[in-house]
mmCIF file of C-alpha atoms and ligand atoms in Angstrom:
data_model
loop_
_atom_site.group_PDB
_atom_site.id
_atom_site.type_symbol
_atom_site.label_atom_id
_atom_site.label_comp_id
_atom_site.label_asym_id
_atom_site.label_seq_id
_atom_site.Cartn_x
_atom_site.Cartn_y
_atom_site.Cartn_z
ATOM 1 C CA MET A 715 -49.399 41.689 11.219
ATOM 2 C CA THR A 716 -45.837 42.476 12.136
ATOM 3 C CA ARG A 717 -43.872 44.328 14.774
ATOM 4 C CA ARG A 718 -40.436 45.914 14.699
ATOM 5 C CA ALA A 719 -37.588 44.192 16.524
ATOM 6 C CA LEU A 720 -33.962 45.271 16.950
ATOM 7 C CA VAL A 721 -32.147 42.057 16.086
ATOM 8 C CA VAL A 722 -28.505 41.009 16.176
ATOM 9 C CA SER A 723 -28.679 38.271 13.512
ATOM 10 C CA GLN A 724 -25.110 37.224 14.213
ATOM 11 C CA PRO A 725 -22.207 39.032 15.864
ATOM 12 C CA GLY A 726 -21.598 42.283 13.973
ATOM 13 C CA VAL A 727 -24.898 42.239 12.069
ATOM 14 C CA ILE A 728 -27.688 44.365 13.537
ATOM 15 C CA GLY A 729 -30.886 45.878 12.158
ATOM 16 C CA ILE A 730 -34.582 46.438 12.645
ATOM 17 C CA LEU A 731 -36.531 43.439 11.346
ATOM 18 C CA GLU A 732 -40.236 42.880 10.915
ATOM 19 C CA ARG A 733 -41.351 39.935 13.016
ATOM 20 C CA PRO A 734 -44.790 38.318 13.415
ATOM 21 C CA THR A 735 -46.875 39.846 16.202
ATOM 22 C CA LEU A 736 -47.050 37.986 19.493
ATOM 23 C CA ALA A 737 -49.967 36.424 21.353
ATOM 24 C CA PRO A 738 -49.707 35.260 24.960
ATOM 25 C CA GLY A 739 -49.869 31.546 25.818
ATOM 26 C CA PRO A 740 -51.216 30.333 29.170
ATOM 27 C CA GLU A 741 -49.539 32.132 32.107
ATOM 28 C CA GLU A 742 -47.884 34.575 29.710
ATOM 29 C CA VAL A 743 -48.167 38.320 29.203
ATOM 30 C CA VAL A 744 -47.518 40.370 26.062
ATOM 31 C CA VAL A 745 -46.147 43.822 26.842
ATOM 32 C CA ARG A 746 -45.756 46.854 24.573
ATOM 33 C CA PRO A 747 -42.431 48.372 25.663
ATOM 34 C CA ALA A 748 -42.319 52.158 26.055
ATOM 35 C CA TYR A 749 -38.612 52.555 26.790
ATOM 36 C CA CYS A 750 -35.732 50.173 26.418
ATOM 37 C CA GLY A 751 -32.354 50.942 27.964
ATOM 38 C CA LEU A 752 -29.100 50.006 26.260
ATOM 39 C CA CYS A 753 -25.927 49.236 28.160
ATOM 40 C CA GLY A 754 -22.363 48.079 27.613
ATOM 41 C CA THR A 755 -23.557 44.480 27.556
ATOM 42 C CA ASP A 756 -25.710 45.253 24.504
ATOM 43 C CA LEU A 757 -22.598 46.575 22.775
ATOM 44 C CA GLU A 758 -20.844 43.300 23.620
ATOM 45 C CA LEU A 759 -23.831 41.252 22.431
ATOM 46 C CA ARG A 760 -23.730 43.149 19.172
ATOM 47 C CA GLN A 761 -20.010 42.486 18.770
ATOM 48 C CA GLY A 762 -20.170 38.855 19.891
ATOM 49 C CA ASP A 763 -18.038 39.473 22.988
ATOM 50 C CA VAL A 764 -20.377 37.811 25.497
ATOM 51 C CA ASP A 765 -19.553 34.295 26.741
ATOM 52 C CA PRO A 766 -21.403 32.021 24.241
ATOM 53 C CA ALA A 767 -22.895 30.078 27.177
ATOM 54 C CA PHE A 768 -25.070 33.138 27.884
ATOM 55 C CA VAL A 769 -26.350 34.080 24.444
ATOM 56 C CA THR A 770 -28.321 32.653 21.504
ATOM 57 C CA TYR A 771 -28.248 34.314 18.055
ATOM 58 C CA PRO A 772 -30.267 35.603 16.270
ATOM 59 C CA LEU A 773 -31.120 37.801 19.227
ATOM 60 C CA THR A 774 -33.673 40.556 19.824
ATOM 61 C CA LEU A 775 -31.931 42.954 22.214
ATOM 62 C CA GLY A 776 -33.490 44.515 25.308
ATOM 63 C CA HIS A 777 -33.119 43.433 28.942
ATOM 64 C CA GLU A 778 -33.945 46.832 30.548
ATOM 65 C CA TRP A 779 -37.409 48.042 29.652
ATOM 66 C CA SER A 780 -40.765 49.303 30.875
ATOM 67 C CA GLY A 781 -44.113 49.257 29.134
ATOM 68 C CA THR A 782 -47.824 48.600 29.089
ATOM 69 C CA VAL A 783 -49.589 45.247 29.255
ATOM 70 C CA GLU A 784 -51.208 44.548 25.900
ATOM 71 C CA ALA A 785 -52.648 41.050 26.347
ATOM 72 C CA VAL A 786 -52.677 38.343 28.990
ATOM 73 C CA GLY A 787 -52.977 34.577 28.582
ATOM 74 C CA ASP A 788 -55.178 32.089 30.436
ATOM 75 C CA GLY A 789 -54.608 31.971 34.161
ATOM 76 C CA VAL A 790 -53.123 35.467 34.477
ATOM 77 C CA ARG A 791 -54.866 37.473 37.207
ATOM 78 C CA HIS A 792 -52.451 39.999 38.705
ATOM 79 C CA VAL A 793 -52.207 42.242 35.631
ATOM 80 C CA THR A 794 -54.679 43.274 32.954
ATOM 81 C CA PRO A 795 -54.305 45.043 29.591
ATOM 82 C CA GLY A 796 -53.479 48.714 30.075
ATOM 83 C CA ASP A 797 -51.471 48.180 33.259
ATOM 84 C CA ARG A 798 -48.062 49.805 33.236
ATOM 85 C CA CYS A 799 -45.389 47.315 34.202
ATOM 86 C CA VAL A 800 -41.837 46.070 34.254
ATOM 87 C CA ALA A 801 -40.686 42.451 34.057
ATOM 88 C CA GLU A 802 -37.708 40.531 35.364
ATOM 89 C CA CYS A 803 -35.707 39.457 32.341
ATOM 90 C CA ILE A 804 -33.852 36.628 34.070
ATOM 91 C CA VAL A 805 -36.235 33.665 33.790
ATOM 92 C CA PRO A 806 -35.589 31.312 36.723
ATOM 93 C CA CYS A 807 -36.857 27.724 36.535
ATOM 94 C CA GLY A 808 -38.387 27.931 40.016
ATOM 95 C CA GLN A 809 -37.561 24.273 40.707
ATOM 96 C CA CYS A 810 -33.826 23.949 41.303
ATOM 97 C CA GLU A 811 -32.148 24.218 44.688
ATOM 98 C CA ASN A 812 -30.928 27.763 44.078
ATOM 99 C CA CYS A 813 -34.385 28.932 43.007
ATOM 100 C CA LEU A 814 -36.013 27.289 46.029
ATOM 101 C CA GLU A 815 -33.572 29.166 48.278
ATOM 102 C CA GLY A 816 -34.464 32.452 46.597
ATOM 103 C CA GLN A 817 -31.148 32.682 44.720
ATOM 104 C CA THR A 818 -32.967 32.951 41.413
ATOM 105 C CA ASN A 819 -30.026 34.808 39.835
ATOM 106 C CA THR A 820 -27.987 31.601 39.930
ATOM 107 C CA CYS A 821 -30.743 29.283 38.685
ATOM 108 C CA GLU A 822 -29.246 26.098 37.233
ATOM 109 C CA VAL A 823 -30.898 26.869 33.898
ATOM 110 C CA TYR A 824 -29.689 30.209 32.601
ATOM 111 C CA ASP A 825 -32.388 31.913 30.535
ATOM 112 C CA GLU A 826 -32.778 35.667 30.039
ATOM 113 C CA LEU A 827 -34.718 37.993 27.783
ATOM 114 C CA GLY A 828 -32.349 39.897 25.547
ATOM 115 C CA PHE A 829 -29.763 37.057 25.761
ATOM 116 C CA THR A 830 -31.370 33.667 25.160
ATOM 117 C CA ARG A 831 -34.964 34.845 24.505
ATOM 118 C CA GLU A 832 -36.364 37.778 22.557
ATOM 119 C CA GLY A 833 -35.903 41.036 24.486
ATOM 120 C CA GLY A 834 -37.814 44.288 24.776
ATOM 121 C CA ALA A 835 -36.250 46.329 21.952
ATOM 122 C CA SER A 836 -39.389 45.609 19.965
ATOM 123 C CA ASP A 837 -43.000 46.743 19.694
ATOM 124 C CA GLN A 838 -43.979 43.647 21.659
ATOM 125 C CA VAL A 839 -42.345 41.251 24.061
ATOM 126 C CA VAL A 840 -43.723 38.081 25.664
ATOM 127 C CA VAL A 841 -42.891 37.245 29.284
ATOM 128 C CA PRO A 842 -43.921 34.574 31.823
ATOM 129 C CA ALA A 843 -46.621 36.256 33.928
ATOM 130 C CA ARG A 844 -44.893 35.441 37.231
ATOM 131 C CA LEU A 845 -42.093 37.841 36.263
ATOM 132 C CA VAL A 846 -44.352 40.822 35.505
ATOM 133 C CA HIS A 847 -44.635 43.565 38.149
ATOM 134 C CA ARG A 848 -47.398 46.152 37.970
ATOM 135 C CA LEU A 849 -46.291 49.725 38.662
ATOM 136 C CA ALA A 850 -48.010 52.038 41.139
ATOM 137 C CA ASP A 851 -49.981 54.877 39.510
ATOM 138 C CA GLY A 852 -47.489 57.629 40.257
ATOM 139 C CA VAL A 853 -44.453 55.827 38.817
ATOM 140 C CA GLY A 854 -43.236 57.073 35.448
ATOM 141 C CA LEU A 855 -42.239 54.602 32.768
ATOM 142 C CA LEU A 856 -38.954 56.454 32.311
ATOM 143 C CA ASP A 857 -37.921 55.754 35.917
ATOM 144 C CA ALA A 858 -39.240 52.225 35.543
ATOM 145 C CA ALA A 859 -36.987 51.553 32.554
ATOM 146 C CA LEU A 860 -34.102 51.620 35.044
ATOM 147 C CA VAL A 861 -35.506 48.947 37.359
ATOM 148 C CA GLU A 862 -33.238 46.325 35.784
ATOM 149 C CA PRO A 863 -29.854 47.982 36.374
ATOM 150 C CA SER A 864 -31.159 49.278 39.728
ATOM 151 C CA SER A 865 -31.967 45.704 40.763
ATOM 152 C CA VAL A 866 -28.484 44.564 39.734
ATOM 153 C CA VAL A 867 -26.964 47.255 41.971
ATOM 154 C CA PHE A 868 -29.455 46.781 44.805
ATOM 155 C CA ARG A 869 -28.803 43.055 44.989
ATOM 156 C CA GLY A 870 -25.037 43.643 45.220
ATOM 157 C CA LEU A 871 -25.457 46.285 47.923
ATOM 158 C CA GLU A 872 -27.736 44.033 49.944
ATOM 159 C CA LYS A 873 -25.123 41.298 49.761
ATOM 160 C CA ALA A 874 -22.491 43.752 51.016
ATOM 161 C CA ALA A 875 -24.752 44.707 53.961
ATOM 162 C CA PRO A 876 -23.551 48.336 54.291
ATOM 163 C CA ARG A 877 -23.555 49.906 57.730
ATOM 164 C CA PRO A 878 -25.054 53.385 58.103
ATOM 165 C CA GLY A 879 -22.644 56.311 58.505
ATOM 166 C CA GLY A 880 -19.880 54.759 56.418
ATOM 167 C CA ARG A 881 -17.490 56.141 53.834
ATOM 168 C CA VAL A 882 -18.383 54.586 50.506
ATOM 169 C CA VAL A 883 -16.012 54.647 47.551
ATOM 170 C CA VAL A 884 -17.461 53.783 44.149
ATOM 171 C CA ILE A 885 -14.948 52.882 41.436
ATOM 172 C CA GLY A 886 -16.381 53.811 38.042
ATOM 173 C CA ASP A 887 -18.455 56.542 36.408
ATOM 174 C CA GLY A 888 -20.849 54.617 34.171
ATOM 175 C CA THR A 889 -24.508 53.820 34.770
ATOM 176 C CA ILE A 890 -23.859 51.091 37.331
ATOM 177 C CA ALA A 891 -21.510 53.352 39.294
ATOM 178 C CA LEU A 892 -23.999 56.236 39.182
ATOM 179 C CA LEU A 893 -26.837 53.945 40.282
ATOM 180 C CA ALA A 894 -24.644 52.652 43.112
ATOM 181 C CA ALA A 895 -24.081 56.255 44.252
ATOM 182 C CA HIS A 896 -27.841 56.802 44.094
ATOM 183 C CA LEU A 897 -29.021 53.595 45.791
ATOM 184 C CA ILE A 898 -26.407 53.522 48.555
ATOM 185 C CA GLY A 899 -28.304 56.529 49.947
ATOM 186 C CA LEU A 900 -30.870 54.001 51.225
ATOM 187 C CA TRP A 901 -28.232 52.946 53.795
ATOM 188 C CA SER A 902 -27.478 56.540 54.960
ATOM 189 C CA PRO A 903 -23.726 56.737 54.298
ATOM 190 C CA ARG A 904 -21.617 59.596 55.614
ATOM 191 C CA GLU A 905 -19.782 60.111 52.315
ATOM 192 C CA VAL A 906 -20.105 58.739 48.808
ATOM 193 C CA VAL A 907 -16.964 59.262 46.721
ATOM 194 C CA LEU A 908 -17.128 58.419 43.032
ATOM 195 C CA VAL A 909 -13.725 57.704 41.487
ATOM 196 C CA GLY A 910 -14.073 57.978 37.729
ATOM 197 C CA ARG A 911 -12.114 58.495 34.557
ATOM 198 C CA ARG A 912 -14.271 61.075 32.776
ATOM 199 C CA ALA A 913 -14.345 64.480 34.477
ATOM 200 C CA GLU A 914 -17.500 65.373 32.546
ATOM 201 C CA GLN A 915 -19.480 62.889 34.669
ATOM 202 C CA GLU A 916 -19.038 65.003 37.818
ATOM 203 C CA GLU A 917 -22.257 66.992 37.597
ATOM 204 C CA LEU A 918 -24.352 63.892 36.978
ATOM 205 C CA ALA A 919 -22.627 62.016 39.820
ATOM 206 C CA LEU A 920 -23.336 64.808 42.300
ATOM 207 C CA ALA A 921 -26.922 65.123 41.056
ATOM 208 C CA VAL A 922 -27.711 61.467 41.741
ATOM 209 C CA GLY A 923 -26.200 61.229 45.218
ATOM 210 C CA ALA A 924 -22.393 61.270 45.245
ATOM 211 C CA THR A 925 -20.971 63.713 47.798
ATOM 212 C CA HIS A 926 -17.646 63.978 45.956
ATOM 213 C CA PHE A 927 -16.349 63.161 42.479
ATOM 214 C CA THR A 928 -12.713 62.698 41.567
ATOM 215 C CA THR A 929 -10.564 61.332 38.765
ATOM 216 C CA ASP A 930 -7.659 60.834 41.162
ATOM 217 C CA ASP A 931 -7.257 57.172 42.160
ATOM 218 C CA ALA A 932 -5.348 58.291 45.265
ATOM 219 C CA GLU A 933 -8.671 59.437 46.725
ATOM 220 C CA ALA A 934 -9.893 55.859 46.570
ATOM 221 C CA SER A 935 -8.934 55.144 50.166
ATOM 222 C CA ASN A 936 -10.178 54.432 53.664
ATOM 223 C CA ALA A 937 -13.485 53.003 52.471
ATOM 224 C CA ASP A 938 -15.836 51.169 54.792
ATOM 225 C CA LEU A 939 -17.388 49.890 51.587
ATOM 226 C CA ALA A 940 -15.739 49.934 48.162
ATOM 227 C CA ILE A 941 -17.939 49.228 45.154
ATOM 228 C CA GLU A 942 -16.311 48.071 41.919
ATOM 229 C CA ALA A 943 -18.601 49.180 39.093
ATOM 230 C CA VAL A 944 -16.296 49.144 36.069
ATOM 231 C CA GLY A 945 -15.857 45.508 35.161
ATOM 232 C CA ALA A 946 -12.081 45.813 34.765
ATOM 233 C CA THR A 947 -9.438 43.891 36.656
ATOM 234 C CA VAL A 948 -7.475 47.046 37.502
ATOM 235 C CA ALA A 949 -10.609 48.500 39.120
ATOM 236 C CA ILE A 950 -10.946 45.401 41.306
ATOM 237 C CA GLU A 951 -7.407 45.990 42.587
ATOM 238 C CA THR A 952 -8.179 49.666 43.174
ATOM 239 C CA ALA A 953 -11.309 48.747 45.134
ATOM 240 C CA ILE A 954 -9.442 46.281 47.337
ATOM 241 C CA ARG A 955 -6.648 48.765 48.051
ATOM 242 C CA ALA A 956 -9.240 51.465 48.804
ATOM 243 C CA THR A 957 -10.859 49.479 51.594
ATOM 244 C CA ARG A 958 -9.967 50.104 55.240
ATOM 245 C CA ARG A 959 -9.237 47.278 57.679
ATOM 246 C CA GLY A 960 -12.425 45.410 58.449
ATOM 247 C CA GLY A 961 -14.170 46.866 55.415
ATOM 248 C CA THR A 962 -16.098 45.284 52.561
ATOM 249 C CA VAL A 963 -15.526 45.167 48.817
ATOM 250 C CA VAL A 964 -18.376 44.393 46.454
ATOM 251 C CA LEU A 965 -17.820 43.602 42.792
ATOM 252 C CA LEU A 966 -20.662 44.606 40.459
ATOM 253 C CA GLY A 967 -18.807 44.984 37.155
ATOM 254 C CA LEU A 968 -18.356 42.027 34.831
ATOM 255 C CA PRO A 969 -14.796 41.862 33.437
ATOM 256 C CA PRO A 970 -14.246 40.401 29.950
ATOM 257 C CA THR A 971 -14.421 36.604 29.748
ATOM 258 C CA GLY A 972 -11.273 34.749 30.757
ATOM 259 C CA GLN A 973 -9.371 37.583 32.455
ATOM 260 C CA THR A 974 -7.644 36.959 35.750
ATOM 261 C CA VAL A 975 -6.908 39.441 38.488
ATOM 262 C CA GLU A 976 -3.831 39.626 40.715
ATOM 263 C CA LEU A 977 -4.842 40.206 44.310
ATOM 264 C CA PRO A 978 -2.643 41.492 47.131
ATOM 265 C CA ALA A 979 -3.196 38.282 49.104
ATOM 266 C CA ASP A 980 -1.642 39.473 52.367
ATOM 267 C CA LEU A 981 -3.780 42.611 52.273
ATOM 268 C CA LEU A 982 -6.983 40.577 52.110
ATOM 269 C CA VAL A 983 -6.140 38.761 55.338
ATOM 270 C CA ASN A 984 -4.220 41.470 57.174
ATOM 271 C CA ASN A 985 -7.019 43.900 56.488
ATOM 272 C CA ASP A 986 -9.730 41.438 57.461
ATOM 273 C CA LEU A 987 -11.607 42.256 54.259
ATOM 274 C CA THR A 988 -14.955 40.889 53.235
ATOM 275 C CA LEU A 989 -15.163 40.286 49.504
ATOM 276 C CA ALA A 990 -18.542 39.933 47.789
ATOM 277 C CA ALA A 991 -19.386 39.524 44.116
ATOM 278 C CA SER A 992 -22.868 39.748 42.682
ATOM 279 C CA PHE A 993 -24.413 38.415 39.492
ATOM 280 C CA GLY A 994 -27.626 39.891 38.102
ATOM 281 C CA TYR A 995 -30.541 40.200 40.515
ATOM 282 C CA THR A 996 -32.817 37.955 42.508
ATOM 283 C CA SER A 997 -36.600 38.083 42.169
ATOM 284 C CA ALA A 998 -36.691 39.460 45.717
ATOM 285 C CA ALA A 999 -34.290 42.310 44.867
ATOM 286 C CA TRP A 1000 -36.372 43.195 41.810
ATOM 287 C CA ALA A 1001 -39.591 43.302 43.864
ATOM 288 C CA ARG A 1002 -37.883 45.471 46.472
ATOM 289 C CA VAL A 1003 -36.715 47.969 43.823
ATOM 290 C CA VAL A 1004 -40.250 48.194 42.407
ATOM 291 C CA ASP A 1005 -41.526 48.884 45.949
ATOM 292 C CA LEU A 1006 -38.881 51.576 46.524
ATOM 293 C CA LEU A 1007 -39.805 53.198 43.217
ATOM 294 C CA SER A 1008 -43.507 53.067 44.054
ATOM 295 C CA ALA A 1009 -42.791 54.654 47.443
ATOM 296 C CA GLY A 1010 -40.820 57.470 45.798
ATOM 297 C CA LYS A 1011 -37.636 56.518 47.672
ATOM 298 C CA ILE A 1012 -35.495 56.243 44.556
ATOM 299 C CA ALA A 1013 -35.509 58.193 41.288
ATOM 300 C CA PRO A 1014 -33.218 56.378 38.853
ATOM 301 C CA GLY A 1015 -34.721 58.223 35.860
ATOM 302 C CA ARG A 1016 -32.455 61.147 36.788
ATOM 303 C CA LEU A 1017 -29.665 59.198 35.158
ATOM 304 C CA VAL A 1018 -31.197 59.374 31.691
ATOM 305 C CA THR A 1019 -29.140 61.664 29.464
ATOM 306 C CA HIS A 1020 -29.965 60.365 25.980
ATOM 307 C CA ARG A 1021 -33.133 59.180 24.253
ATOM 308 C CA PHE A 1022 -33.468 58.023 20.654
ATOM 309 C CA PRO A 1023 -36.356 56.589 18.666
ATOM 310 C CA LEU A 1024 -35.890 52.873 17.941
ATOM 311 C CA GLU A 1025 -34.968 53.609 14.300
ATOM 312 C CA ARG A 1026 -31.992 55.631 15.491
ATOM 313 C CA PHE A 1027 -30.403 52.718 17.363
ATOM 314 C CA GLU A 1028 -27.095 53.395 15.586
ATOM 315 C CA ASP A 1029 -26.953 56.857 17.190
ATOM 316 C CA ALA A 1030 -27.702 55.308 20.575
ATOM 317 C CA PHE A 1031 -24.862 52.809 20.156
ATOM 318 C CA ALA A 1032 -22.532 55.591 19.033
ATOM 319 C CA VAL A 1033 -23.237 57.500 22.263
ATOM 320 C CA LEU A 1034 -22.670 54.326 24.291
ATOM 321 C CA ALA A 1035 -19.337 53.682 22.619
ATOM 322 C CA ALA A 1036 -18.109 57.311 22.724
ATOM 323 C CA PRO A 1037 -14.990 57.700 24.870
ATOM 324 C CA SER A 1038 -15.961 61.160 26.144
ATOM 325 C CA GLY A 1039 -18.962 63.367 26.824
ATOM 326 C CA THR A 1040 -21.461 63.328 29.675
ATOM 327 C CA ARG A 1041 -23.339 60.052 29.551
ATOM 328 C CA GLY A 1042 -25.838 58.526 31.934
ATOM 329 C CA LYS A 1043 -28.488 56.090 30.790
ATOM 330 C CA VAL A 1044 -29.155 55.792 27.056
ATOM 331 C CA LEU A 1045 -32.740 54.845 26.183
ATOM 332 C CA LEU A 1046 -34.592 53.854 23.062
ATOM 333 C CA ASP A 1047 -38.126 55.316 22.829
ATOM 334 C CA ILE A 1048 -40.251 52.530 21.435
ATOM 335 C CA ALA A 1049 -43.933 53.374 21.842
ATOM 336 C CA GLU A 1050 -45.204 56.658 20.425
ATOM 337 C CA GLU A 1051 -46.990 57.377 23.680
ATOM 338 C CA ALA A 1052 -43.674 57.169 25.526
ATOM 339 C CA THR A 1053 -43.951 60.610 27.017
ATOM 340 C CA ASN A 1054 -43.536 60.162 30.767
HETATM 341 ZN ZN1 ZN B 1922 -27.833 46.068 30.846
HETATM 342 ZN ZN1 ZN B 1923 -33.804 27.352 39.019
#
């Protein structure tokens, strides 16, 4: 028996391969993914642009997915076959100092599905049971496919500790920026300004929670909280300059390996800025996002603009790489029953 898997065999070489089917070991769960999101990082993984310390080829892609439990190994009690679920893709060791303090995103042993282990762009994926979260009955798998990027954003926002009633400026117009505009609503801001490059993102930005969209960098100003969601050094500078005295800057985007940024050093001190940067998500942030989704407090599925069957992965990557056109989240439909 085989299953399909979207594999980057080596940088630049990608295709759907037949792989042996999976069976769960003790304390493991095998999930049948319904949807698998693709993001800019997948493009970089495909091209070989990710820091080699964080990737092992050949690589089955997929670090943003939702699905249904197919089989559970010995000792697994909290989920059973048929349960709809999501799973944290960062696999923390649970033993190191960072893990014990709850900072599972900076575990001393980096290990992540879709980077160093097989990911969810496949008919099956195997995950340690402790990372699997069952979804409440009313939660759609489409919304759930965005738990991963939502957790990345949520963790950064928590670290920035936004105060209610603030003016929030988001730099960027991609999925992370749009999710930031959506999730910051949990902290009741007065205004949420999205400063983007692509005018065609305006409608989507306003639909998910931004109060204003602009392509004019001059409007990036007077922010109580500035959120950098591009992953470009120039955007980091824009975010810092956009922040009012006493305000906070949070960096969510990951710039290309090895780049340095020039900071207006006097501004940082004179303006009494707080600077936060956030990597990935903690287990606690992930659990919180699942709770918020279950409670109907967030609806990240609104960001989905494109869906392709797994076989059409090239079309999905083409949309991701396109310089223009409205684009929110791009998903691969994996299971035939992926209808909700
Ligand atoms: Zn991603
Ligand atoms: Zn650890």
